[in-house]
Amino acid sequence: MADIKIQVLDNAPLIIKGEAELIDGEGKTMETSSEFHLCRCGLSQNKPHCDGAHQGKFESKVRTK
Ligand code: FES
């Protein structure tokens, strides 16, 4: 099994750590690195990656239960 970690933080993108494979809607592998951040605010101009546009404009508290 791959060792991949997905970190969810308040008001922030999903942080992916490890050798995850990111696949687009056509089934093609997208270029990534050993750590990348996926947008979850919808404001990025570089989706699915976070470009920092969320800063000060996105609020989402992570529930732990
Ligand atoms: S989460 Fe960073 S731009 Fe959307």
PDB file of C-alpha atoms and ligand atoms in Angstrom:
ATOM      1  CA  MET A   1       0.000   0.000   0.000  1.00  0.00           C
ATOM      2  CA  ALA A   2       1.231   3.470  -0.828  1.00  0.00           C
ATOM      3  CA  ASP A   3       2.182   5.742   2.029  1.00  0.00           C
ATOM      4  CA  ILE A   4       0.117   8.814   1.286  1.00  0.00           C
ATOM      5  CA  LYS A   5      -1.089  11.361   3.783  1.00  0.00           C
ATOM      6  CA  ILE A   6      -3.883  13.840   3.205  1.00  0.00           C
ATOM      7  CA  GLN A   7      -3.985  16.706   5.663  1.00  0.00           C
ATOM      8  CA  VAL A   8      -7.099  18.824   6.123  1.00  0.00           C
ATOM      9  CA  LEU A   9      -6.680  22.185   7.818  1.00  0.00           C
ATOM     10  CA  ASP A  10      -9.088  24.983   8.592  1.00  0.00           C
ATOM     11  CA  ASN A  11      -9.441  27.539   5.773  1.00  0.00           C
ATOM     12  CA  ALA A  12      -6.854  25.807   3.589  1.00  0.00           C
ATOM     13  CA  PRO A  13      -6.359  23.401   0.676  1.00  0.00           C
ATOM     14  CA  LEU A  14      -5.974  19.652   1.014  1.00  0.00           C
ATOM     15  CA  ILE A  15      -2.290  18.893   1.551  1.00  0.00           C
ATOM     16  CA  ILE A  16      -1.235  15.673  -0.149  1.00  0.00           C
ATOM     17  CA  LYS A  17       2.061  14.127   0.978  1.00  0.00           C
ATOM     18  CA  GLY A  18       3.602  11.036  -0.583  1.00  0.00           C
ATOM     19  CA  GLU A  19       3.757   9.486  -4.022  1.00  0.00           C
ATOM     20  CA  ALA A  20       0.093  10.035  -4.896  1.00  0.00           C
ATOM     21  CA  GLU A  21      -1.066   9.758  -8.489  1.00  0.00           C
ATOM     22  CA  LEU A  22      -3.364  12.582  -9.596  1.00  0.00           C
ATOM     23  CA  ILE A  23      -5.639  11.647 -12.523  1.00  0.00           C
ATOM     24  CA  ASP A  24      -7.636  14.116 -14.630  1.00  0.00           C
ATOM     25  CA  GLY A  25     -11.160  13.614 -15.973  1.00  0.00           C
ATOM     26  CA  GLU A  26      -9.823  11.858 -19.075  1.00  0.00           C
ATOM     27  CA  GLY A  27      -7.777   9.384 -17.063  1.00  0.00           C
ATOM     28  CA  LYS A  28      -4.440  11.065 -17.753  1.00  0.00           C
ATOM     29  CA  THR A  29      -1.854  11.325 -15.003  1.00  0.00           C
ATOM     30  CA  MET A  30      -1.164  14.905 -13.999  1.00  0.00           C
ATOM     31  CA  GLU A  31       2.275  16.076 -12.971  1.00  0.00           C
ATOM     32  CA  THR A  32       2.757  16.348  -9.217  1.00  0.00           C
ATOM     33  CA  SER A  33       5.540  16.335  -6.648  1.00  0.00           C
ATOM     34  CA  SER A  34       5.904  14.481  -3.349  1.00  0.00           C
ATOM     35  CA  GLU A  35       3.769  17.211  -1.771  1.00  0.00           C
ATOM     36  CA  PHE A  36       1.048  19.167  -3.480  1.00  0.00           C
ATOM     37  CA  HIS A  37      -2.021  21.151  -2.430  1.00  0.00           C
ATOM     38  CA  LEU A  38      -5.486  20.658  -3.884  1.00  0.00           C
ATOM     39  CA  CYS A  39      -7.912  23.576  -3.988  1.00  0.00           C
ATOM     40  CA  ARG A  40     -11.095  23.138  -2.054  1.00  0.00           C
ATOM     41  CA  CYS A  41     -12.331  26.734  -2.172  1.00  0.00           C
ATOM     42  CA  GLY A  42     -13.056  26.902  -5.911  1.00  0.00           C
ATOM     43  CA  LEU A  43     -11.122  30.171  -6.396  1.00  0.00           C
ATOM     44  CA  SER A  44      -7.849  28.819  -7.806  1.00  0.00           C
ATOM     45  CA  GLN A  45      -6.923  29.744 -11.373  1.00  0.00           C
ATOM     46  CA  ASN A  46      -4.802  26.585 -11.490  1.00  0.00           C
ATOM     47  CA  LYS A  47      -7.311  23.873 -10.496  1.00  0.00           C
ATOM     48  CA  PRO A  48      -7.111  21.324  -9.151  1.00  0.00           C
ATOM     49  CA  HIS A  49      -4.044  22.855  -7.487  1.00  0.00           C
ATOM     50  CA  CYS A  50      -4.232  25.611  -4.915  1.00  0.00           C
ATOM     51  CA  ASP A  51      -2.726  28.917  -6.062  1.00  0.00           C
ATOM     52  CA  GLY A  52      -3.202  30.748  -2.758  1.00  0.00           C
ATOM     53  CA  ALA A  53      -6.385  32.548  -3.848  1.00  0.00           C
ATOM     54  CA  HIS A  54      -8.195  31.148  -0.793  1.00  0.00           C
ATOM     55  CA  GLN A  55      -6.246  33.337   1.619  1.00  0.00           C
ATOM     56  CA  GLY A  56      -8.651  35.614   3.456  1.00  0.00           C
ATOM     57  CA  LYS A  57     -11.573  34.518   1.254  1.00  0.00           C
ATOM     58  CA  PHE A  58     -12.326  30.982   2.355  1.00  0.00           C
ATOM     59  CA  GLU A  59     -13.616  29.784   5.685  1.00  0.00           C
ATOM     60  CA  SER A  60     -14.024  26.122   6.468  1.00  0.00           C
ATOM     61  CA  LYS A  61     -13.626  24.634   9.889  1.00  0.00           C
ATOM     62  CA  VAL A  62     -12.614  21.006   9.917  1.00  0.00           C
ATOM     63  CA  ARG A  63     -14.776  18.779  12.052  1.00  0.00           C
ATOM     64  CA  THR A  64     -12.917  16.111  13.973  1.00  0.00           C
ATOM     65  CA  LYS A  65     -15.952  13.873  14.528  1.00  0.00           C
TER      66      LYS A  65
HETATM   67  S1  FES B   1      -7.792  26.272  -1.550  1.00  0.00           S
HETATM   68 FE1  FES B   1      -6.208  27.554  -2.176  1.00  0.00          FE
HETATM   69  S2  FES B   1      -6.958  28.537  -3.944  1.00  0.00           S
HETATM   70 FE2  FES B   1      -8.548  27.214  -3.316  1.00  0.00          FE
END
